[in-house]
Amino acid sequence: MDEINNLFTLLSSLLWGWPMVVLLLGTHVFLTFRLRIPQRRLLTGIRLSVEKDKGAKGDVSQFGALATALAATIGTGNIVGVATAVALGGPGAVLWCWLTGIFGMATKYAEGLLAVKYRARGSDGRTYGGPMYALELGLGMKWLALAFAAFTALASFGIGCTVQANSIALLASETFGIPAWAVGLTVSIVAASVIMGGVKSIARVCTFFVPFMAGLYVMGCLVILFMNAEYVWPALKLIAESAFNPTAAGGGFVGATVMMAARYGIARGLFSNESGMGSAPIVAAAAQTRNPVRQALVSSTGTFWDTVVICALTGLMLVSSILAYPDISYADGATLTKVAFSKIPYVGAPLLTFGIITFAFSTILGWSYYGESAVNYIEHRRVNRFYRILYIVALFFGSIISLDVIWNITDTMNALMAIPNLVCLLMLSNVAARETDNYLWKGRLDEDMEDGGHREGLKRCHIQ
């Protein structure tokens, strides 16, 4: 087991090193300008996300698809992950994280567009899509599509299942003294009641759950910022200055460098919003939308809410707390976050606990659909129920066992997911640009999708 752990530790560090960071961020920047800065239409995307596209094809509403994607991406990384980036890279890491979100919106836009462009309807009447279908139908690279699906299915049992259940169990045990097996059993039962209903059940729960949990957490951050009001502007200046001159932060951050601030900020932003990883477009394909660009705009708002808003608020709250309370410990992310929230009288600690638990549980729901869709692509013969049962069982065991090896395997699978997805995005960037020009920049956003490509995909797709 130690040898396996060491192997995946090495693979994870190699795959998530500077080459991957440069590849992901480079794709974000390339697609931003290749698609003529679709971020300009952010407000349009927000408006479309809350509107119903009546009569459009798909399994869930556009908001349901967005909420499910956000359920998977808004997780403990938004809370502890940002704090870890600040602790290791200094306050400047917050700016790099924020910039990653700004440019990452273009990648999430392109992922959503291609997911709808190349989606197909199976013999069971459900809509299927995601990078594996774009790779097969758009590029004829079925072998790479199968690789992506396999990596996604394996990753779902890690990032979306066992590690989230383990986080909930550890927190519940430390805070309330509840045995891990009891927490695991409860999480498994509650998750099963949602997951067994399929994508419509997951989307329905996420539609209510995600705005509530995210709103409550944002409210907590705003309360802390209000308490630190006189330090908010200095914190903003410190974040901007130390992104390019880390010594400006002083104190325990003197050892930080520009490379460290950029590395940890960019890596946290990429890992948090999953832009370029290929997970979110799996559920985007199920959205009821009249053309690919409408859903692309809605998908791009997911990165905006996750990184540009929530991660940025978290970072600003943490840096302002460091300035307001010079004796605060920022040696590690978890401690920094706990101390910052403890400054809210009475409700601070419970609010943080609730945020971590609900963020982790929402990730469980979102990733269950990603994994199931990937398994369906590999072998579409009544595997839904088997996968769901296996996922639910894994939730229980994830709560009661050590997950050092699982963490490293998960990180490796996530990186391996990103590689075929980035190949898909870059090789089909002309298709994304053409569709964007046709529907968005020519003012045809309200027109229905031309079905030619969809029908071709329906005939060729092996799930039929």
Coordinates of C-alpha atoms in Angstrom, one line a residue:
M1 CA 0.0 0.0 0.0
D2 CA 2.9 2.4 0.8
E3 CA 4.4 1.7 -2.6
I4 CA 1.1 2.4 -4.4
N5 CA 0.7 5.6 -2.4
N6 CA 4.2 6.7 -3.3
L7 CA 3.6 6.0 -6.9
F8 CA 0.4 8.0 -7.1
T9 CA 2.0 10.8 -5.0
L10 CA 4.7 11.0 -7.7
L11 CA 2.2 10.9 -10.6
S12 CA 0.0 13.5 -8.9
S13 CA 2.9 15.9 -8.4
L14 CA 4.1 15.5 -12.0
L15 CA 0.6 15.9 -13.5
W16 CA -0.3 18.9 -11.4
G17 CA 3.0 20.6 -11.8
W18 CA 3.7 23.7 -13.9
P19 CA 3.1 22.1 -17.3
M20 CA -0.5 21.4 -16.4
V21 CA -1.0 24.8 -14.8
V22 CA 0.4 26.4 -17.9
L23 CA -1.7 24.2 -20.2
L24 CA -4.9 25.0 -18.4
L25 CA -4.3 28.7 -18.0
G26 CA -3.1 28.9 -21.6
T27 CA -6.3 27.3 -22.8
H28 CA -8.3 29.8 -20.8
V29 CA -6.5 32.7 -22.3
F30 CA -6.6 31.2 -25.8
L31 CA -10.3 30.5 -25.8
T32 CA -11.0 34.0 -24.3
F33 CA -9.7 35.7 -27.4
R34 CA -10.5 32.9 -29.9
L35 CA -14.2 33.3 -28.9
R36 CA -14.0 37.1 -28.8
I37 CA -14.3 37.5 -25.0
P38 CA -17.6 35.8 -24.3
Q39 CA -17.2 37.0 -20.6
R40 CA -18.7 40.3 -21.9
R41 CA -22.1 38.6 -21.9
L42 CA -22.0 37.6 -18.3
L43 CA -25.2 39.4 -17.4
T44 CA -27.0 37.7 -20.3
G45 CA -25.8 34.3 -19.0
I46 CA -27.1 35.1 -15.5
R47 CA -30.5 36.2 -17.0
L48 CA -30.7 33.0 -19.1
S49 CA -29.9 30.8 -16.1
V50 CA -33.1 31.8 -14.3
E51 CA -35.3 31.7 -17.4
K52 CA -37.1 28.6 -18.7
D53 CA -36.4 27.7 -22.3
K54 CA -39.9 26.4 -23.1
G55 CA -40.2 23.7 -25.7
A56 CA -36.4 23.1 -25.8
K57 CA -34.9 19.6 -25.8
G58 CA -33.2 18.3 -22.7
D59 CA -33.9 16.6 -19.3
V60 CA -33.5 19.4 -16.8
S61 CA -33.8 23.2 -16.8
Q62 CA -30.8 25.4 -17.5
F63 CA -30.8 26.5 -13.9
G64 CA -31.0 22.8 -12.8
A65 CA -28.0 22.0 -14.9
L66 CA -26.1 25.0 -13.5
A67 CA -27.1 24.2 -9.9
T68 CA -25.9 20.6 -10.3
A69 CA -22.6 21.7 -11.8
L70 CA -22.2 24.2 -8.9
A71 CA -23.0 21.5 -6.4
A72 CA -20.0 19.6 -7.7
T73 CA -17.6 22.5 -7.9
I74 CA -18.5 24.5 -4.8
G75 CA -16.8 22.5 -2.2
T76 CA -14.3 22.6 0.7
G77 CA -11.8 23.9 -1.7
N78 CA -13.7 27.2 -1.7
I79 CA -13.2 27.5 2.1
V80 CA -10.0 25.6 3.2
G81 CA -8.4 25.5 -0.3
V82 CA -8.3 29.3 -0.7
A83 CA -6.9 29.6 2.8
T84 CA -4.2 27.1 2.0
A85 CA -3.2 29.1 -1.1
V86 CA -2.9 32.2 1.1
A87 CA -0.9 30.4 3.7
L88 CA 1.5 29.0 1.2
G89 CA 1.6 31.6 -1.5
G90 CA 0.8 34.8 0.4
P91 CA -2.1 37.3 -0.1
G92 CA -1.2 37.7 -3.7
A93 CA -2.4 34.2 -4.4
V94 CA -6.0 35.6 -4.1
L95 CA -5.5 37.8 -7.2
W96 CA -4.1 34.9 -9.2
C97 CA -7.0 32.7 -8.2
W98 CA -9.4 35.5 -9.2
L99 CA -7.8 36.0 -12.6
T100 CA -7.9 32.3 -13.2
G101 CA -11.7 32.5 -12.7
I102 CA -12.1 35.4 -15.1
F103 CA -10.3 33.7 -17.9
G104 CA -11.7 30.3 -17.0
M105 CA -15.2 31.5 -17.8
A106 CA -14.3 31.2 -21.5
T107 CA -13.2 27.6 -21.1
K108 CA -16.4 26.7 -19.2
Y109 CA -18.4 28.5 -21.9
A110 CA -16.7 26.4 -24.7
E111 CA -17.2 23.2 -22.7
G112 CA -21.0 23.9 -22.3
L113 CA -21.3 24.8 -26.0
L114 CA -19.6 21.6 -27.3
A115 CA -21.6 19.5 -24.8
V116 CA -24.9 20.6 -26.3
K117 CA -23.6 20.7 -29.9
Y118 CA -22.6 17.0 -29.7
R119 CA -25.1 15.6 -27.3
A120 CA -27.3 12.6 -28.2
R121 CA -30.4 10.9 -27.0
G122 CA -30.2 7.3 -25.9
S123 CA -32.7 4.5 -26.4
D124 CA -33.9 5.1 -22.8
G125 CA -35.0 8.6 -23.8
R126 CA -32.3 10.4 -21.7
T127 CA -30.0 13.0 -23.1
Y128 CA -26.3 12.2 -23.0
G129 CA -23.3 14.5 -23.6
G130 CA -19.9 15.7 -22.4
P131 CA -16.3 15.6 -23.6
M132 CA -16.5 11.9 -24.4
Y133 CA -19.4 12.5 -26.9
A134 CA -17.6 15.6 -28.4
L135 CA -14.4 13.5 -28.8
E136 CA -16.3 10.7 -30.5
L137 CA -18.8 12.6 -32.6
G138 CA -16.8 15.8 -33.3
L139 CA -13.3 14.3 -33.7
G140 CA -13.9 10.6 -34.3
M141 CA -11.5 9.8 -31.4
K142 CA -13.5 7.2 -29.6
W143 CA -10.4 5.7 -27.9
L144 CA -9.7 9.1 -26.2
A145 CA -13.4 9.4 -25.4
L146 CA -13.3 6.1 -23.6
A147 CA -10.1 7.1 -21.7
F148 CA -11.8 10.3 -20.5
A149 CA -14.9 8.3 -19.4
A150 CA -12.8 5.8 -17.5
F151 CA -10.8 8.6 -15.7
T152 CA -14.1 10.3 -14.8
A153 CA -15.7 7.2 -13.4
L154 CA -12.6 6.5 -11.3
A155 CA -12.4 10.1 -10.1
S156 CA -16.0 10.2 -9.1
F157 CA -15.3 7.6 -6.4
G158 CA -12.6 9.8 -5.0
I159 CA -13.2 13.5 -5.4
G160 CA -17.0 13.2 -5.4
C161 CA -17.5 10.3 -3.0
T162 CA -15.1 8.9 -0.4
V163 CA -13.0 12.0 0.3
Q164 CA -16.2 14.1 0.7
A165 CA -17.8 11.6 3.0
N166 CA -14.5 11.4 5.0
S167 CA -14.4 15.2 5.4
I168 CA -18.0 15.2 6.7
A169 CA -17.3 12.3 9.1
L170 CA -14.1 13.9 10.5
L171 CA -15.7 17.2 11.1
A172 CA -18.8 15.7 12.7
S173 CA -16.7 13.6 14.9
E174 CA -14.4 16.5 16.0
T175 CA -17.2 19.0 16.5
F176 CA -20.1 16.9 17.8
G177 CA -18.5 13.6 18.9
I178 CA -20.6 11.5 16.5
P179 CA -19.0 8.2 15.5
A180 CA -17.7 8.0 12.0
W181 CA -19.8 4.9 11.1
A182 CA -23.0 6.7 12.2
V183 CA -22.1 9.7 10.0
G184 CA -21.3 7.5 7.1
L185 CA -24.6 5.6 7.4
T186 CA -26.6 8.9 7.6
V187 CA -24.8 10.4 4.6
S188 CA -25.3 7.2 2.6
I189 CA -29.0 7.0 3.3
V190 CA -29.6 10.7 2.6
A191 CA -27.5 10.6 -0.6
A192 CA -29.3 7.5 -1.7
S193 CA -32.7 9.1 -1.4
V194 CA -31.6 11.7 -4.0
I195 CA -29.2 9.7 -6.2
M196 CA -31.5 6.8 -6.9
G197 CA -33.9 9.2 -8.6
G198 CA -31.4 10.1 -11.4
V199 CA -30.5 13.4 -12.8
K200 CA -33.9 15.0 -12.4
S201 CA -33.9 14.2 -8.7
I202 CA -30.4 15.5 -8.3
A203 CA -31.1 18.7 -10.2
R204 CA -34.3 19.3 -8.2
V205 CA -32.5 19.0 -4.9
C206 CA -29.5 21.1 -6.1
T207 CA -31.8 23.8 -7.4
F208 CA -33.0 24.5 -3.9
F209 CA -29.9 23.4 -1.9
V210 CA -27.0 25.2 -3.8
P211 CA -28.4 28.8 -3.6
F212 CA -29.2 28.3 0.1
M213 CA -25.8 26.9 1.2
A214 CA -23.8 29.3 -1.0
G215 CA -25.9 32.3 0.1
L216 CA -25.4 31.4 3.8
Y217 CA -21.7 31.0 3.4
V218 CA -21.4 34.3 1.5
M219 CA -23.4 36.0 4.2
G220 CA -20.9 34.8 6.8
C221 CA -18.0 36.2 4.7
L222 CA -19.8 39.5 4.4
V223 CA -20.4 39.7 8.1
I224 CA -16.6 39.2 8.7
L225 CA -15.8 41.8 6.1
F226 CA -18.1 44.2 7.9
M227 CA -16.4 43.5 11.2
N228 CA -13.0 44.1 9.4
A229 CA -14.3 47.1 7.5
E230 CA -11.3 49.4 8.2
Y231 CA -9.0 46.6 6.9
V232 CA -10.9 45.7 3.7
W233 CA -9.2 48.4 1.5
P234 CA -5.7 47.7 2.9
A235 CA -6.4 44.0 2.3
L236 CA -7.3 44.7 -1.4
K237 CA -4.1 46.8 -1.8
L238 CA -2.0 44.1 -0.2
I239 CA -3.5 41.4 -2.4
A240 CA -2.7 43.4 -5.6
E241 CA 0.8 44.4 -4.5
S242 CA 1.9 41.1 -3.1
A243 CA 0.7 39.3 -6.3
F244 CA 3.8 40.8 -8.0
N245 CA 5.9 41.7 -5.0
P246 CA 5.3 39.2 -2.2
T247 CA 7.6 40.9 0.2
A248 CA 5.0 43.7 0.5
A249 CA 3.0 41.3 2.7
G250 CA 5.8 41.2 5.3
G251 CA 5.5 39.1 8.4
G252 CA 5.4 35.4 7.8
F253 CA 5.0 35.8 4.1
V254 CA 8.5 37.3 3.5
G255 CA 9.7 33.9 2.1
A256 CA 7.0 33.9 -0.5
T257 CA 7.8 34.6 -4.2
V258 CA 5.9 35.7 -7.2
M259 CA 6.1 32.1 -8.5
M260 CA 4.7 30.8 -5.3
A261 CA 1.8 33.3 -5.3
A262 CA 1.0 32.5 -8.9
R263 CA 1.4 28.8 -8.5
Y264 CA -0.9 28.3 -5.5
G265 CA -3.4 30.9 -6.6
I266 CA -3.7 29.6 -10.1
A267 CA -3.8 25.9 -9.0
R268 CA -6.5 26.7 -6.4
G269 CA -8.6 28.5 -9.0
L270 CA -8.3 25.8 -11.5
F271 CA -9.0 23.0 -9.0
S272 CA -11.9 24.9 -7.5
N273 CA -14.0 25.8 -10.6
E274 CA -13.0 22.7 -12.6
S275 CA -12.8 24.8 -15.9
G276 CA -11.0 22.6 -18.3
M277 CA -11.4 19.4 -16.3
G278 CA -14.4 18.3 -18.4
S279 CA -16.8 17.4 -15.6
A280 CA -19.4 20.3 -15.7
P281 CA -20.3 19.8 -19.4
I282 CA -21.6 16.4 -18.6
V283 CA -24.6 17.9 -16.9
A284 CA -24.7 20.9 -19.2
A285 CA -25.6 18.5 -22.0
A286 CA -28.8 17.6 -20.2
A287 CA -30.1 21.2 -20.1
Q288 CA -33.3 22.3 -21.8
T289 CA -31.9 24.8 -24.2
R290 CA -32.8 25.9 -27.7
N291 CA -29.2 26.3 -29.0
P292 CA -25.7 25.5 -27.7
V293 CA -24.7 29.1 -27.1
R294 CA -27.5 29.8 -24.6
Q295 CA -26.3 26.9 -22.4
A296 CA -22.7 27.9 -22.9
L297 CA -23.4 31.4 -21.4
V298 CA -25.2 29.8 -18.5
S299 CA -22.3 27.3 -17.9
S300 CA -19.8 30.2 -17.9
T301 CA -21.6 31.8 -14.9
G302 CA -20.7 28.7 -12.8
T303 CA -17.1 29.7 -12.9
F304 CA -18.1 33.3 -12.1
W305 CA -20.0 32.3 -9.0
D306 CA -17.5 29.7 -7.8
T307 CA -14.2 31.5 -8.2
V308 CA -14.8 35.2 -9.1
V309 CA -17.3 35.6 -6.3
I310 CA -17.0 32.9 -3.6
C311 CA -13.3 32.2 -3.8
A312 CA -12.5 36.0 -4.0
L313 CA -14.8 36.8 -1.0
T314 CA -13.1 34.0 1.0
G315 CA -9.6 35.3 0.1
L316 CA -10.5 38.9 0.9
M317 CA -12.1 37.8 4.2
L318 CA -9.0 35.9 5.2
V319 CA -6.5 38.6 4.3
S320 CA -8.5 41.3 6.1
S321 CA -8.7 39.0 9.1
I322 CA -4.9 38.6 9.1
L323 CA -4.5 42.4 9.1
A324 CA -7.2 42.9 11.7
Y325 CA -5.8 40.2 14.1
P326 CA -2.0 40.2 13.8
D327 CA -1.7 37.3 16.1
I328 CA -3.9 35.0 13.9
S329 CA -2.2 31.8 12.8
Y330 CA -1.9 31.3 9.1
A331 CA 0.5 28.4 9.1
D332 CA -2.1 26.2 7.5
G333 CA -5.4 26.8 5.7
A334 CA -7.7 25.0 8.1
T335 CA -6.5 26.9 11.1
L336 CA -6.7 30.2 9.4
T337 CA -10.3 29.6 8.3
K338 CA -11.4 28.4 11.7
V339 CA -9.9 31.4 13.5
A340 CA -11.4 33.9 11.0
F341 CA -14.9 32.5 11.4
S342 CA -14.6 32.2 15.2
K343 CA -14.6 36.0 15.3
I344 CA -18.3 36.0 14.5
P345 CA -19.8 35.7 18.0
Y346 CA -21.8 32.5 18.8
V347 CA -22.7 31.5 15.2
G348 CA -19.2 31.7 13.5
A349 CA -17.9 28.2 14.2
P350 CA -21.3 26.5 13.6
L351 CA -21.7 28.4 10.4
L352 CA -18.3 27.2 9.1
T353 CA -19.1 23.7 10.1
F354 CA -22.4 23.8 8.3
G355 CA -20.7 25.3 5.3
I356 CA -18.1 22.6 5.0
I357 CA -20.6 19.8 5.6
T358 CA -23.1 21.1 3.0
F359 CA -20.5 21.9 0.5
A360 CA -19.1 18.4 0.8
F361 CA -22.5 16.8 0.5
S362 CA -23.4 18.9 -2.6
T363 CA -20.2 17.7 -4.2
I364 CA -21.4 14.1 -3.5
L365 CA -24.6 14.7 -5.5
G366 CA -23.0 16.4 -8.4
W367 CA -20.2 13.9 -8.9
S368 CA -22.6 11.0 -8.7
Y369 CA -24.2 12.1 -11.9
Y370 CA -20.8 12.7 -13.6
G371 CA -19.6 9.2 -12.7
E372 CA -22.8 7.5 -13.8
S373 CA -22.8 9.3 -17.1
A374 CA -19.2 8.2 -17.7
V375 CA -20.0 4.6 -16.9
N376 CA -23.0 4.8 -19.2
Y377 CA -20.8 5.9 -22.0
I378 CA -18.4 2.9 -21.5
E379 CA -21.1 0.3 -21.1
H380 CA -24.8 1.3 -21.6
R381 CA -26.5 -1.9 -20.5
R382 CA -28.5 -1.4 -17.3
V383 CA -25.5 -0.1 -15.3
N384 CA -27.2 2.8 -13.7
R385 CA -28.6 1.1 -10.7
F386 CA -25.4 -0.9 -10.1
Y387 CA -23.2 2.2 -10.2
R388 CA -25.5 4.1 -7.8
I389 CA -25.5 1.3 -5.3
L390 CA -21.7 1.0 -5.5
Y391 CA -21.3 4.8 -5.1
I392 CA -23.6 4.8 -2.0
V393 CA -21.7 1.8 -0.5
A394 CA -18.4 3.7 -1.1
L395 CA -19.8 6.7 0.8
F396 CA -20.1 4.6 3.9
F397 CA -16.6 3.1 3.7
G398 CA -15.1 6.5 2.8
S399 CA -16.3 7.7 6.2
I400 CA -14.5 5.1 8.2
I401 CA -11.2 4.5 6.5
S402 CA -8.0 6.4 5.9
L403 CA -7.9 8.1 2.5
D404 CA -4.3 9.1 1.9
V405 CA -4.0 6.8 -1.1
I406 CA -7.4 7.7 -2.4
W407 CA -6.5 11.4 -2.3
N408 CA -3.4 10.8 -4.5
I409 CA -5.3 8.5 -6.9
T410 CA -8.1 11.1 -7.2
D411 CA -5.7 14.0 -7.9
T412 CA -4.1 11.8 -10.6
M413 CA -7.4 10.9 -12.2
N414 CA -8.5 14.5 -12.2
A415 CA -5.4 15.6 -14.1
L416 CA -5.9 12.7 -16.6
M417 CA -9.5 13.8 -17.2
A418 CA -8.2 17.3 -18.1
I419 CA -5.8 16.1 -20.8
P420 CA -8.4 14.6 -23.3
N421 CA -10.8 17.4 -22.5
L422 CA -8.3 20.0 -23.4
V423 CA -7.5 18.2 -26.6
C424 CA -11.2 18.3 -27.4
L425 CA -11.5 22.0 -26.6
L426 CA -8.5 23.0 -28.6
M427 CA -9.2 20.9 -31.6
L428 CA -12.8 21.9 -31.8
S429 CA -12.2 25.6 -31.0
N430 CA -13.1 26.5 -34.6
V431 CA -16.5 24.8 -34.1
A432 CA -17.0 26.7 -30.8
A433 CA -16.0 30.0 -32.6
R434 CA -18.3 29.4 -35.5
E435 CA -21.3 28.6 -33.2
T436 CA -20.5 31.6 -31.1
D437 CA -20.4 33.9 -34.1
N438 CA -23.6 32.4 -35.5
Y439 CA -25.7 32.7 -32.4
L440 CA -24.1 35.2 -30.1
W441 CA -22.3 37.9 -32.2
K442 CA -24.9 37.9 -35.0
G443 CA -27.7 38.4 -32.5
R444 CA -29.5 35.1 -33.1
L445 CA -29.4 34.0 -29.5
D446 CA -33.2 33.3 -29.4
E447 CA -33.2 31.0 -32.5
D448 CA -33.6 27.3 -32.3
M449 CA -30.6 24.9 -32.8
E450 CA -30.0 23.6 -36.3
D451 CA -30.6 19.9 -35.8
G452 CA -28.3 18.6 -38.5
G453 CA -25.3 18.0 -36.3
H454 CA -27.5 16.6 -33.5
R455 CA -29.2 14.0 -35.8
E456 CA -25.8 12.9 -37.2
G457 CA -24.6 12.4 -33.7
L458 CA -27.7 10.5 -32.8
K459 CA -27.1 8.0 -35.6
R460 CA -23.4 7.5 -34.9
C461 CA -23.4 7.5 -31.1
H462 CA -23.0 4.0 -29.8
I463 CA -25.4 4.4 -26.9
Q464 CA -28.3 4.3 -29.4

